[in-house]
Structures are given as C-alpha cells and as structure tokens.
Coordinates of C-alpha atoms in Angstrom, one line a residue:
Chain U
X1 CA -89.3 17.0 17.1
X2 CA -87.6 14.8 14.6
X3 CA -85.6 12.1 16.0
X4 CA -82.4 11.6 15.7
X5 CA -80.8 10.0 12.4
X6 CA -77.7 8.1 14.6
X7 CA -76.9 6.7 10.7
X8 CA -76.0 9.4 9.5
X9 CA -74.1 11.2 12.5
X10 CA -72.3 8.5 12.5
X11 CA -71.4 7.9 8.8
X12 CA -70.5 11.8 9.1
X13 CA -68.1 11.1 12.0
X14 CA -66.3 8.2 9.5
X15 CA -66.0 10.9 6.8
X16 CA -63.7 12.6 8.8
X17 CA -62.3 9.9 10.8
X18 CA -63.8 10.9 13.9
X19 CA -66.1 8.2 15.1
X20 CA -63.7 5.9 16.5
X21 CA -61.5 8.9 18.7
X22 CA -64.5 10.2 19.6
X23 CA -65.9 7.0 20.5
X24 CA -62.6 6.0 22.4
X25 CA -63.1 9.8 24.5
X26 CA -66.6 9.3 25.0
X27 CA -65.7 5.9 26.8
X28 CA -63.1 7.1 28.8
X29 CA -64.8 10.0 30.3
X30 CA -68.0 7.5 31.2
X31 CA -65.8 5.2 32.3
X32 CA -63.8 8.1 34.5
X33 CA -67.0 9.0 35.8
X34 CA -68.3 5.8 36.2
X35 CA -65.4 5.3 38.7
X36 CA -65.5 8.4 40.4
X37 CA -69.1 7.7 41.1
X38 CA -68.1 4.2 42.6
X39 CA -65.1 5.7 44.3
X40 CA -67.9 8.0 46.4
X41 CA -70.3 5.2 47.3
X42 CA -67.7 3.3 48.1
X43 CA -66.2 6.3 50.8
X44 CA -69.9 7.6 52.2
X45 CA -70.3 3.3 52.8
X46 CA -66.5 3.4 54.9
X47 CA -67.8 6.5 56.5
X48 CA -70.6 5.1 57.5
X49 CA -69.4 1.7 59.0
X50 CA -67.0 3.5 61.2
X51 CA -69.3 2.6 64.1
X52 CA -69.1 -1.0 63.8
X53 CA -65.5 -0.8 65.7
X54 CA -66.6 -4.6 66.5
X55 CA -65.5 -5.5 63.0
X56 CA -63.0 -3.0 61.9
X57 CA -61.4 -3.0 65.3
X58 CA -59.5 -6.4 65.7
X59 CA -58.3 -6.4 62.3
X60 CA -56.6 -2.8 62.2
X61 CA -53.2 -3.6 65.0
X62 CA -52.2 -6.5 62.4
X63 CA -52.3 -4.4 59.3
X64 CA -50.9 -1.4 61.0
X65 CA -47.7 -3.8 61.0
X66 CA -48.5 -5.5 57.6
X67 CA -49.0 -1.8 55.7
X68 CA -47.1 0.4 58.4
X69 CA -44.4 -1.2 60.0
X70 CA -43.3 -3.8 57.2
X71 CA -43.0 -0.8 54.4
X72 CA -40.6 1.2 56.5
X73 CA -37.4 -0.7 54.4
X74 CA -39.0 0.0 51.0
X75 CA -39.4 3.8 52.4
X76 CA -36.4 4.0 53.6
X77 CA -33.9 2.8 51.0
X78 CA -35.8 5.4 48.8
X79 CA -34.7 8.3 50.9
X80 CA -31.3 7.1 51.3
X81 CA -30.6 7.1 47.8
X82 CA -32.9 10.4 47.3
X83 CA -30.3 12.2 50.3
X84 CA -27.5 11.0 48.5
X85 CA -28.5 12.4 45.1
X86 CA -29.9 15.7 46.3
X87 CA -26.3 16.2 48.0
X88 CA -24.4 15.7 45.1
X89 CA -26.7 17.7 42.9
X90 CA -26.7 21.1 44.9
X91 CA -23.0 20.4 45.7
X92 CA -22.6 20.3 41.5
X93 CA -25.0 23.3 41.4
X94 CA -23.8 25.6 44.1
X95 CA -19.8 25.0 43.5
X96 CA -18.4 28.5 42.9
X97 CA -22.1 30.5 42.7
X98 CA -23.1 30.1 46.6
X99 CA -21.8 29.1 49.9
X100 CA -21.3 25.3 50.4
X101 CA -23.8 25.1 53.1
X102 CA -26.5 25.7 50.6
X103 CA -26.3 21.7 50.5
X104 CA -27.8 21.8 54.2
X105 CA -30.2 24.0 53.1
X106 CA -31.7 22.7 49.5
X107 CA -31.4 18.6 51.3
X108 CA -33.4 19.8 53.9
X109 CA -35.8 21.7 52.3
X110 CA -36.4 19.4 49.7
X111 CA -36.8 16.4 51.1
X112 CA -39.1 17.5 54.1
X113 CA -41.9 19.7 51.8
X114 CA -41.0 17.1 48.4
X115 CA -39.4 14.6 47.5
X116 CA -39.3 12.6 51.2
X117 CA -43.8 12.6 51.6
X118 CA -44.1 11.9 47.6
X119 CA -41.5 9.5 47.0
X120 CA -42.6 7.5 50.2
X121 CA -46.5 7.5 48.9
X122 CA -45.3 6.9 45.1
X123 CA -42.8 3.6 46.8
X124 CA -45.6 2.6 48.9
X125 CA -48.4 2.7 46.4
X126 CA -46.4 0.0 44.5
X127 CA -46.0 -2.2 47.5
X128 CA -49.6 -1.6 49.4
X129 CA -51.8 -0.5 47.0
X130 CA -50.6 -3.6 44.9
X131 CA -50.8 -5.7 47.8
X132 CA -54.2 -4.8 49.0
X133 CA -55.6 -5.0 45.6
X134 CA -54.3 -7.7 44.5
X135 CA -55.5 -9.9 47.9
X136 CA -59.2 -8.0 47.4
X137 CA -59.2 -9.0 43.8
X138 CA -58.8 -12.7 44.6
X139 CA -60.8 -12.7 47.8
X140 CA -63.5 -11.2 45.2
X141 CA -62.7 -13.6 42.0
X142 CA -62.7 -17.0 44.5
X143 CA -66.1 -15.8 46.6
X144 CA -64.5 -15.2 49.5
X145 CA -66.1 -11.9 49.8
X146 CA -69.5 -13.1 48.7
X147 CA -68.6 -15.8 52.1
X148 CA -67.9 -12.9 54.5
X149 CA -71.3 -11.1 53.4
X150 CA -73.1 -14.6 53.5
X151 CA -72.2 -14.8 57.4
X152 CA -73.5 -11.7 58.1
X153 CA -70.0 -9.2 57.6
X154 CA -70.0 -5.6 55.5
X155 CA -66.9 -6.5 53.4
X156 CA -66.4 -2.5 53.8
X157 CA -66.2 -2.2 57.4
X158 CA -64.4 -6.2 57.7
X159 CA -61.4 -5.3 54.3
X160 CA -61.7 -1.3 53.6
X161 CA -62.2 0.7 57.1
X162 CA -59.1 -1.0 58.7
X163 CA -56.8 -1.0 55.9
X164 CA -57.7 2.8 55.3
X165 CA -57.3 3.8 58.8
X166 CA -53.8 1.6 58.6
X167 CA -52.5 3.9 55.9
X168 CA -53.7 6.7 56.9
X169 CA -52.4 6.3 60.6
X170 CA -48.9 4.9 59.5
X171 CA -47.8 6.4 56.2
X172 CA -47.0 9.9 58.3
X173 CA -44.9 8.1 60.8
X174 CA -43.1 6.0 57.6
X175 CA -42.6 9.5 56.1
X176 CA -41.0 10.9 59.6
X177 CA -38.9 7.9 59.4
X178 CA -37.9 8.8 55.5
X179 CA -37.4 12.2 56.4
X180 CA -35.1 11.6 58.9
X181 CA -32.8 9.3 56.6
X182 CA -33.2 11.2 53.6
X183 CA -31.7 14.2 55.4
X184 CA -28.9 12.0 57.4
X185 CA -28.1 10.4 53.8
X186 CA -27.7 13.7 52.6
X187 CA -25.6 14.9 55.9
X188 CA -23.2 11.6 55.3
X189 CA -23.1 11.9 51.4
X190 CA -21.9 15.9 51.8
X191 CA -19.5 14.7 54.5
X192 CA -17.7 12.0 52.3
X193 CA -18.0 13.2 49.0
X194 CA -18.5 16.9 49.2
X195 CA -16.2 19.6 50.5
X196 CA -19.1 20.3 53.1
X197 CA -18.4 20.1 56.8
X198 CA -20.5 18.5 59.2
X199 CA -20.9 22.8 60.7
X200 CA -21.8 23.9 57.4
X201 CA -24.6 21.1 56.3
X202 CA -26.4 21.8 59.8
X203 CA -26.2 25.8 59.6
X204 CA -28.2 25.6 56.0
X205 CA -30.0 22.8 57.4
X206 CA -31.6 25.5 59.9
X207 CA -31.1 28.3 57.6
X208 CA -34.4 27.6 56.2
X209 CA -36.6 25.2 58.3
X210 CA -39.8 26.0 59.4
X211 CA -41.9 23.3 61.6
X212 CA -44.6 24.4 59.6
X213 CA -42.7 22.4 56.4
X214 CA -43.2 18.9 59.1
X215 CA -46.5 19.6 59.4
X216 CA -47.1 20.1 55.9
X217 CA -45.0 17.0 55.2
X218 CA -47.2 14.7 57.5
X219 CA -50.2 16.4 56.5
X220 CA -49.5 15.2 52.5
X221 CA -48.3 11.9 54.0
X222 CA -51.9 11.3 55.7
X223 CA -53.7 12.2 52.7
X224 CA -51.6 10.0 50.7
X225 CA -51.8 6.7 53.0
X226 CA -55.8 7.6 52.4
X227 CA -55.4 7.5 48.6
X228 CA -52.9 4.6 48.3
X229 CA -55.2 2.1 51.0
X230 CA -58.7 3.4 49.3
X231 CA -57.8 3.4 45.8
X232 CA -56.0 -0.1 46.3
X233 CA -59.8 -1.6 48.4
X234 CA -61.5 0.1 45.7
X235 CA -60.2 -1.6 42.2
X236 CA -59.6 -4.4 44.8
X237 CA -63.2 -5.1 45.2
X238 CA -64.0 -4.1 41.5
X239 CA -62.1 -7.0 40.6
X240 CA -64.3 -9.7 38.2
X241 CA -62.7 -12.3 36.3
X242 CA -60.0 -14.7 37.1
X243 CA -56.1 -14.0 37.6
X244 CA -56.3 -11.5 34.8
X245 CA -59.2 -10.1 36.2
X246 CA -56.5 -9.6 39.6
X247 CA -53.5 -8.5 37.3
X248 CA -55.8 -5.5 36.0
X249 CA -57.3 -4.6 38.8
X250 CA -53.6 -4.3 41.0
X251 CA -52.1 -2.7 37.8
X252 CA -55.0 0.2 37.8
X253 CA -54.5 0.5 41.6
X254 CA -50.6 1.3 41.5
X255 CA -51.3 3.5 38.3
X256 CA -54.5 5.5 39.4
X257 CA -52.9 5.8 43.1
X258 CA -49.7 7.2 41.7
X259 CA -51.3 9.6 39.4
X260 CA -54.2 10.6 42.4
X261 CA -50.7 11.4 44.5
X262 CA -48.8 13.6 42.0
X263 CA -52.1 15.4 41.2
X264 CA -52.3 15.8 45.5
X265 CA -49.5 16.9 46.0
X266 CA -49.5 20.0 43.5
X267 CA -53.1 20.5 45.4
X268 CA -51.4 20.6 48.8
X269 CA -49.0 23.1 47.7
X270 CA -51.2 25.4 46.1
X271 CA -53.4 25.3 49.0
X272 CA -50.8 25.2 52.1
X273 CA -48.0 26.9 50.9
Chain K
X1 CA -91.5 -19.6 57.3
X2 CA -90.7 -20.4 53.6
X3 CA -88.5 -18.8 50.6
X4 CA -90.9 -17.2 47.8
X5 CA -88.8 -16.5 44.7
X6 CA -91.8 -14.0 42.8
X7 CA -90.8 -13.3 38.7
X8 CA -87.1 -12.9 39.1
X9 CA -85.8 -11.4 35.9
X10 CA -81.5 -10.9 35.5
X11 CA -79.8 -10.1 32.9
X12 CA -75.5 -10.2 32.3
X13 CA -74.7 -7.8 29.8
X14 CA -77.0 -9.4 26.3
X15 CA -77.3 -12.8 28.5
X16 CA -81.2 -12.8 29.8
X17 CA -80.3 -15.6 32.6
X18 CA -83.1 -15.3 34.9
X19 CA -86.4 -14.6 32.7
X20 CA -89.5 -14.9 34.9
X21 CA -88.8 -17.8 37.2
X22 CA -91.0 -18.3 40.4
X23 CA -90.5 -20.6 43.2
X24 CA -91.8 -21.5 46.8
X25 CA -90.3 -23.4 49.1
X26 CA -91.3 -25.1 52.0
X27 CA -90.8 -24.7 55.9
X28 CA -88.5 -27.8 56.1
X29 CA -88.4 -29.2 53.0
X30 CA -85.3 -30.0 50.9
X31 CA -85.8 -28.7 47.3
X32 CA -83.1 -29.5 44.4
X33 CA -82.7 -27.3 42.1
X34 CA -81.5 -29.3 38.7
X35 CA -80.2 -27.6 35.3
X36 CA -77.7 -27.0 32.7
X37 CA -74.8 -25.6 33.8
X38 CA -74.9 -21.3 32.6
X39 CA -78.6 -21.7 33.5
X40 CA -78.7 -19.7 36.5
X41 CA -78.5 -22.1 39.3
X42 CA -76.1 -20.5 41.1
X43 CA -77.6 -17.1 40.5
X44 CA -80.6 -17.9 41.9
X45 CA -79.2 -18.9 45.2
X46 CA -77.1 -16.0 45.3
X47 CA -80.5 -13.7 44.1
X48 CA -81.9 -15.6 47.9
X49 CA -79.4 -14.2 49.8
X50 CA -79.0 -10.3 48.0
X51 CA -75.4 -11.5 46.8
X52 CA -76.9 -10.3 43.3
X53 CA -79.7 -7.7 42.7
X54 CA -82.3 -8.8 40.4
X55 CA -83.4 -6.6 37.4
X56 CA -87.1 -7.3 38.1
X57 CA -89.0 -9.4 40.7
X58 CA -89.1 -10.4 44.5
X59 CA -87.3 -12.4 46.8
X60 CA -89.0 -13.4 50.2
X61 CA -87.3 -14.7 53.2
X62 CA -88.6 -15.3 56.8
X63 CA -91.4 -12.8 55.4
X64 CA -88.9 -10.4 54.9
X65 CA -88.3 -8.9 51.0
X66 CA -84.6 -9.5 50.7
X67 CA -84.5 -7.2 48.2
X68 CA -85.7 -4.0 49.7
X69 CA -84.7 -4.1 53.4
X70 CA -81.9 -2.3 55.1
X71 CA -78.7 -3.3 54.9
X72 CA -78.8 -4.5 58.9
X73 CA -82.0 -5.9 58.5
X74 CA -80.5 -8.1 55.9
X75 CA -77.2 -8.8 57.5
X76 CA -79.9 -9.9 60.4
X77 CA -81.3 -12.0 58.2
X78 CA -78.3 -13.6 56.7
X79 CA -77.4 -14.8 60.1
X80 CA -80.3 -17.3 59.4
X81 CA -79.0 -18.6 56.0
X82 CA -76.4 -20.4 55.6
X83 CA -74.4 -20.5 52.5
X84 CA -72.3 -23.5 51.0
X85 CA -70.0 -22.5 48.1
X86 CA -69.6 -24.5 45.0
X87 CA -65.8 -24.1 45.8
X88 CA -65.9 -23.4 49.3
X89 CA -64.7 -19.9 49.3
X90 CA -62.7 -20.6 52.5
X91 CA -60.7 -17.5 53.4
X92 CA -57.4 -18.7 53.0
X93 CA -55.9 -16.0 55.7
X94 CA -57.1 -18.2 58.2
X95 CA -57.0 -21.8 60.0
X96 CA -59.9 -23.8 59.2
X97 CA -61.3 -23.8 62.8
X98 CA -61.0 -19.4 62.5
X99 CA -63.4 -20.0 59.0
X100 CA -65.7 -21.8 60.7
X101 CA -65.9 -19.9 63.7
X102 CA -66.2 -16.6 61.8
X103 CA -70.1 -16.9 61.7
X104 CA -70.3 -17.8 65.2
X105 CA -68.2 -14.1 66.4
X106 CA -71.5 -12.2 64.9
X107 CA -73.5 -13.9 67.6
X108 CA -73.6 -12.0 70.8
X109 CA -73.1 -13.6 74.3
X110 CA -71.2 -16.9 72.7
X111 CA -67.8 -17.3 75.1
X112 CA -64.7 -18.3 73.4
X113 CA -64.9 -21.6 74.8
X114 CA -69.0 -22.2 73.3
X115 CA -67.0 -20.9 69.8
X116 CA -64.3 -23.7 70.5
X117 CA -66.8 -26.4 71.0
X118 CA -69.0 -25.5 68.5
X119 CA -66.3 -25.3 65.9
X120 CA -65.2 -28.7 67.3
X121 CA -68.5 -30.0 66.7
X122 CA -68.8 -29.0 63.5
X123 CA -65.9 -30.2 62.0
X124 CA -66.4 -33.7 63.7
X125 CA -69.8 -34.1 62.2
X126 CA -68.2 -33.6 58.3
X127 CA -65.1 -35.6 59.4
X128 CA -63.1 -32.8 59.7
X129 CA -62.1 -33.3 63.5
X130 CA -58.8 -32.4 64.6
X131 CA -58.5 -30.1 61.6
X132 CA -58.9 -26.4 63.6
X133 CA -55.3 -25.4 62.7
X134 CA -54.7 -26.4 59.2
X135 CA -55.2 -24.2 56.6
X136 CA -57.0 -24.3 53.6
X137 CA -53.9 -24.3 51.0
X138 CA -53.2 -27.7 52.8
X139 CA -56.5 -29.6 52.1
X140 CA -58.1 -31.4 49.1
X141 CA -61.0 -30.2 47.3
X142 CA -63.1 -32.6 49.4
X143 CA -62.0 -31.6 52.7
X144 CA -62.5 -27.8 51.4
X145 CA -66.0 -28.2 51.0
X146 CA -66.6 -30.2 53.9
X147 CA -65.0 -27.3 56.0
X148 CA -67.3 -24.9 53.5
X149 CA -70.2 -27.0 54.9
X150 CA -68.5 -26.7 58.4
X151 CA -68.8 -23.3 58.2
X152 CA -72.1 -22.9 56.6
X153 CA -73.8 -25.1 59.5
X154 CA -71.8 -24.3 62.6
X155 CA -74.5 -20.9 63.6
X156 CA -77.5 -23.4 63.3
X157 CA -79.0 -21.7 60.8
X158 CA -83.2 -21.7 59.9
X159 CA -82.0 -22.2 56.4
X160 CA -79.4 -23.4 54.0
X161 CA -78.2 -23.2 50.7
X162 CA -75.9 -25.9 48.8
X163 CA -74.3 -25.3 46.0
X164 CA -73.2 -27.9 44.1
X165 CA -72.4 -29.6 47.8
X166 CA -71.3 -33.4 46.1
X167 CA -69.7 -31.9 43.0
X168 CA -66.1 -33.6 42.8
X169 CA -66.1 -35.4 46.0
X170 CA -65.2 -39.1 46.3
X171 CA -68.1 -41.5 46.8
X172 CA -67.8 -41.9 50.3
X173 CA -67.7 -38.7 50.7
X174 CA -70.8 -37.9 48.9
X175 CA -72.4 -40.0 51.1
X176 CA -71.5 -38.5 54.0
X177 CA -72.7 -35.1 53.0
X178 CA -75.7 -36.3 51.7
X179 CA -76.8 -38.0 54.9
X180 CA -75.8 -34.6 56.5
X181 CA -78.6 -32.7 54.5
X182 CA -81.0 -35.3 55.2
X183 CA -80.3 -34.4 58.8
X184 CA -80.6 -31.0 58.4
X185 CA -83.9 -31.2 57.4
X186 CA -85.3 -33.8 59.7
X187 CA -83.5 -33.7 62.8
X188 CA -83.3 -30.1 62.7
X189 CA -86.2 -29.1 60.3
X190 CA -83.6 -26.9 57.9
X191 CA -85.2 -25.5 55.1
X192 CA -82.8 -26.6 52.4
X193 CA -82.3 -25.3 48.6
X194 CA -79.5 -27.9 46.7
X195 CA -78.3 -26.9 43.1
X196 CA -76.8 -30.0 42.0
X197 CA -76.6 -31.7 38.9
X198 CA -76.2 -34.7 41.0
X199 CA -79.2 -36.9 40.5
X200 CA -78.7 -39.7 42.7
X201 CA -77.6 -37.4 45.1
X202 CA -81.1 -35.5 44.5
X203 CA -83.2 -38.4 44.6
X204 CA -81.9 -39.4 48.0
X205 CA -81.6 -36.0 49.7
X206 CA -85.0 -34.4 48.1
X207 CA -88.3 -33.4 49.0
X208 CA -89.1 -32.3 45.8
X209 CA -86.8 -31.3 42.6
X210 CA -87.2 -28.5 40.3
X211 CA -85.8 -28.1 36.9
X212 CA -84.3 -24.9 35.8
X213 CA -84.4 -24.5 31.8
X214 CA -84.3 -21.3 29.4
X215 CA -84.6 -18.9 32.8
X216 CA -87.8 -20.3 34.1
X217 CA -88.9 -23.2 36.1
X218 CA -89.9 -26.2 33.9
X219 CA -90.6 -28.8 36.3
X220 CA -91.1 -28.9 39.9
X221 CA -92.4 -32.6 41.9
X222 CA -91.4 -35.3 44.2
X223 CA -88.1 -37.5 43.0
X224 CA -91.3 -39.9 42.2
X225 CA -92.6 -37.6 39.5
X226 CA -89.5 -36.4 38.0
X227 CA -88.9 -40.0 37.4
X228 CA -92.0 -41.1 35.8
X229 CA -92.0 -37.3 33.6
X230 CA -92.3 -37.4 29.8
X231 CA -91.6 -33.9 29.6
X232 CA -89.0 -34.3 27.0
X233 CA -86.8 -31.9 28.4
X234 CA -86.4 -32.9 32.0
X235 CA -86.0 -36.7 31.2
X236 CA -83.7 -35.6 28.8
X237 CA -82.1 -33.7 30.9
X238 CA -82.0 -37.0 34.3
X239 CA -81.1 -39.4 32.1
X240 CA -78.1 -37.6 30.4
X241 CA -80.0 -37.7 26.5
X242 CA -79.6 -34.8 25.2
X243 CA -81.6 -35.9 21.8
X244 CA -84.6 -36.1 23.4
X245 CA -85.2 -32.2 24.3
X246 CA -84.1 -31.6 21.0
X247 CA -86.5 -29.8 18.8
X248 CA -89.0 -29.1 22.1
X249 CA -90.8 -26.0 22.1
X250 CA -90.5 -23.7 25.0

C-alpha cells in the first residue's frame, strides 16, 4: 500500500482553508476524549479506595461543613430572589387568563422539579468546584501532593473520596433548604406584591405537588454534588504550572461542571419524568 | 539493601532529560548527586520514589522494582523512604507538628502520645522545638525546610532523599542540616541520595558524588576523586568555570 503523502493532504486542506479548523476540531475532540478518559481512571481509582475509610474517614465531618453547611447562604439567597421572580412572572402571566392561585401552583412546581436543584448546583459549582480546584491545583503546582504520596497517602482516597462523598451527601439537603425558601419567597412576594392570598398561594401550591417531584429534586441534587466535587478534584489534580496553571484549571472546573449540570439535568428529565 | 537506578530514559514533551543514566547506591552510604540545574536531578529522585514514570528503564528499591509493583506494595515501600522537598511542600492546611506527624498516622500501633513525642523529637533535633502549632505561612524558608526535613525523618526511615536540602539557608543553618545527614548515615546507617549543587556541602556530607551531565552519569567517586578529576566537565562544573567544559565531546 502506498503511504501516505501528509504534504499534499495538507496543502489540499490550505487550498480550501480547511487545515487550520480542522486542525482546531481534531484537537478538541482528542483533547475531549483525552479528558473523558482521565475523568474514568480517575472515578474506577475513587471507587476503589472506598475501603480505606482510615484515610477518607477523618477528613469527610470537616468538609461536610466546609462544602455543605458553609454554601447554604450562597444557595439560599439564590432561591430567594428566584421565589420572588417566579411570583411576579406568573402573577404578570396569569392576570385575567387563569385563577390567581396559579401563582401557588407554577412557584411550586418550578422551583421543586427546576430551577431550586439546578440553580443550587449551577451557585454551588462556582463556590465549591472553584474552591476545591483551585486548593488541588496549588497543593499539585507547590508538591504538596507529590508530599502526601511520598509518606505513603493515595491523594485520591486522602483529597477526592471525601470531598465527593461531601457533595454528594450535602448538596440534597442544601437543595431541601433552597426549596423551602424559594417557595416561602414566592408565598411572601405573592402576599405583598400580588393580589394573591395567603388561601389561594397554598391551594395551587397542592394543586399540583406530587412527592415524587422531592424525590426527583434530591435525586438531581445528588447527582449534581457528584459532578460539582469530581469535576472540581479532577482539573484540580490536572493542574501543572504555576498560578496560571491554578487560574485554568479552577476556570475549566466552574465551566465544565456547569455545562456537565445543564446537560444532567435535561438527562434526568427525559429519564424520570 | 541498595537503590539500583538500571537505563532510566524520560522524556518532557521534545526535552530527552533522562537519556540512559544508571546508578547504584550503597546500603548506608551518602551519595550526592551534582549537576546543572534542568539536568534531571530532581527527576531522578522523584523516578526513585514512582512520583514520575520513566519512559524506559528500572528502578530498584529494597529489591523491589518501583516501577512495576502494586500500588500498596509501593505505598508499603514508601513508608521506608523519606522524601525532603526542594521547597518543603509543607501542607499549609496544617500546624507544623500535624505535617510532621502525618507520616507517623500510617504506622499502626503508634498512640497519640508516641506521635507527640516523636514529633517533639523531631523538631528539636532541626531546631524547630516548640514550633508544633505554628503554621507554615508563618515561617522563613529556612525553618520550612527544616520542618520538610522534620517531616521527612520523623518515621525513621531505611532511606532518604534530599533535595536540594542547604539551598537558600543561612550558614549556620547549613551546618546544622548537614551534620544531620551525616548522622543519618552513621548513627543510623540511612542510605542517603542528596541533589545539591552545594559543593562544600557535598564534600562534607558525601560518601561518594556523582555528576549528572547531558541525561547520563559522567562521574561518580569519593569527594577525593572529584577533586583531583581532569574530566573537563566536572571540574568545570566544581569550580564554577564554565570555559573549561566548553567544546568537550560527550
């Protein structure tokens, strides 16, 4: 078989002005699947220190506070404003077309199966998915994890296990919390602003719910604090270079994380509901 | 038991750091390892302890091929190495006496109070003591690598690697660290690897030195014979004149 003349496939490309696209695509996808392939040896590893609880096990109470319990504000003032609008809007929609207690209904609705797991996860993957890659990416740049493997650690089961388990354990009860105040925001907005009674927003607030909608809720928020830790340990411990090296890597984390929950969520609903 | 180092090639993108270079050293010995800085010093004590994979070649430790063995097997293994960074790499999360004491929680059957001591201990002997609770933001680059040293020491290991362990540090200072090697080895009978680019600090602390150049080893003998070389290279190389490997073939 003759081999193949790369001048000339490539001085064809530059006729048309195709090398350099192409080039650009052909990069992107390797580099995408470069990642993707990383991404898995990086879970079946987290998977498989699970059993060395002796590692994993006294760091996860503090970061269930650090990623958990000091997030709940961020999560929290997102929903409040998020109640607030949704109010306003279906108040603006429904005025003259349906009954006022439609508010009750579209608040509820909304924020339980929508807006109150993704908003949460998107708010959250800026504040821990930053955070966590941002701390890997120095620990990595300054040797710090080339000093825990030195002394006999798996940086996977010391840094990634108990910040996964972290988000994966608290971003559902964060999201019960958000639901809870996006809904009352709404309840508060509709009583001050809106002609809506405090009668009318609860009877279309059970109108429509289902528990099911909760469960679906928590089951996106677990699936979510998954993505947000492990994408955030992953470009974490990709990190080479200096501070730049740590601005990248906590500027892909927030990005990929963000775009991996948006691409979730239209998964969970086309599977659950 | 000994470190063989067996035809290490490694490679960084087009840079060909490590091209064919072979060592053994010693039970007990203190070898320095001496080069140019970019020549792969630091690479080659990282290639020791499976930090970095090489592209080619074998790494033996405690009769063990670092290279191949199972992940526990080498974590097993590391507990027997310890590891002094050129810039400490203290994890700055923590006190000073939690850094040094993290080596010591991998050993089973040590009490708090044996961790305690033993931390204690440590940070006494690189005149650190009384220094458990500070952190590392709050301490000069001296006192970082003492703790680094600290650290590296405190679970007694068979063997231990410095890394550029005087760079930067007052004279006294030096000293002290230096006289703490030479203990190492023979009070203790630590098998020691130093990169350094420290020569007085190599001629005091060494059994024998070795010089790194282009990848390989160029020259490996007793502080005696690295003085008395006229390999143009490695005298060029001691005695800071640059001129002289000029111009030397390979």
């Amino acid at each position: 078989m003759a081999p193949i003349r790369h001048d000339v496939e490539d001085s064809e490309f530059e006729l048309h002005g195709l090398s350099a696209p192409v080039r650009s695509v052909g990069r992107w996808v390797m580099a995408g699947v470069g990642s993707v392939g990383k991404g898995g040896h990086l879970a079946a590893r987290a998977v498989g220190t699970l059993r060395q609880v002796d590692i994993w096990g006294p760091r996860l109470v503090p970061l269930l506070v650090t990623i958990g319990v000091a997030s709940i504000p961020i999560a929290l003032f997102t929903l409040t404003f998020t109640g607030m609008v949704l109010a306003i809007q279906a108040s603006y929609t429904f005025t003259g077309t349906v009954p006022d207690y439609f508010v009750g209904a579209l608040v509820g609705k909304t924020v339980i199966l929508e807006l109150g797991p993704a908003l949460t996860a998107l708010a959250l993957a800026g504040r821990v998915g930053a955070s966590i890659a941002s701390e890997l990416g120095t620990m990595r740049v300054t040797e710090q994890i080339d000093a825990l493997e030195s002394l006999a650690y798996d940086p996977v089961a010391y840094l990634v296990v108990p910040r996964v388990l972290a988000g994966m354990f608290m971003f559902p009860v964060i999201t019960v919390f958000s639901l809870v105040v996006g809904i009352v925001a709404g309840w508060l907005t509709s009583l001050a602003m809106l002609d809506v009674t405090t009668p009318e927003f609860v009877k279309g607030l059970r109108l429509f719910f289902d528990t099911y909608d909760v469960q679906f809720a928590l089951i996106k928020a677990w699936s979510f604090g998954l993505v947000v830790t492990g994408v955030g340990c992953f470009y974490g411990l990709q990190t080479s270079g200096g501070a730049e090296g740590v601005g990248h890597a906590t500027t892909r984390a927030v990005v990929a994380g963000s775009m991996i929950i948006l691409v979730l969520d239209a998964f969970w609903a086309a599977v659950l509901l | 038991m000994s470190i063989e180092i067996k035809d290490i090639h490694k490679s960084f993108g087009e840079d060909h750091i490590l091209q064919g270079f072979s060592l053994y050293v010693r039970e007990g010995e203190t070898l320095s390892i001496i080069g140019p800085s970019g020549a792969g010093k630091s690479v080659t004590l990282k290639t020791i302890i499976g930090l970095i994979t090489p592209d080619s070649g074998e790494v033996w430790v405690d009769g063990k091929n670092v290279h191949t063995i199972l992940r526990p097997e080498l974590y097993e293994l590391r507990r027997q190495v310890g590891y002094v960074f050129q810039f400490a790499a203290l994890f700055d999360s923590m006190s000073v006496g939690e850094n040094v004491a993290m080596g010591l929680r991998r050993i089973k059957g040590m009490t708090e109070g044996d961790i305690q001591k033993r931390v204690s201990y440590c940070l006494h002997i690189v005149d650190l003591g009384g220094a458990e609770e500070r952190r590392p933001a709050e301490l000069s680059g001296g006192m970082r690598k003492r703790a680094g040293l600290a650290r590296a020491i405190a679970t007694q290991p068979k063997y231990l690697l410095y890394d550029e362990p005087t760079t930067g540090l007052d004279p006294v200072t030096k000293t002290t660290i230096d006289s703490l090697i030479s203990r190492m080895s023979e009070e203790l009978g630590v098998t020691g690897i130093v990169v350094t680019h420290d020569m007085e600090s190599a001629y005091g602390i060494s059994d024998r030195i070795a010089m790194l150049h282009e990848g390989s080893i160029r020259f490996v003998g007793t502080p005696d014979d690295v003085r008395g070389t006229d390999d143009p290279v490695v005298k060029g190389f001691v005695e800071g004149r640059p001129e002289l490997s000029r111009n030397v073939p390979v």
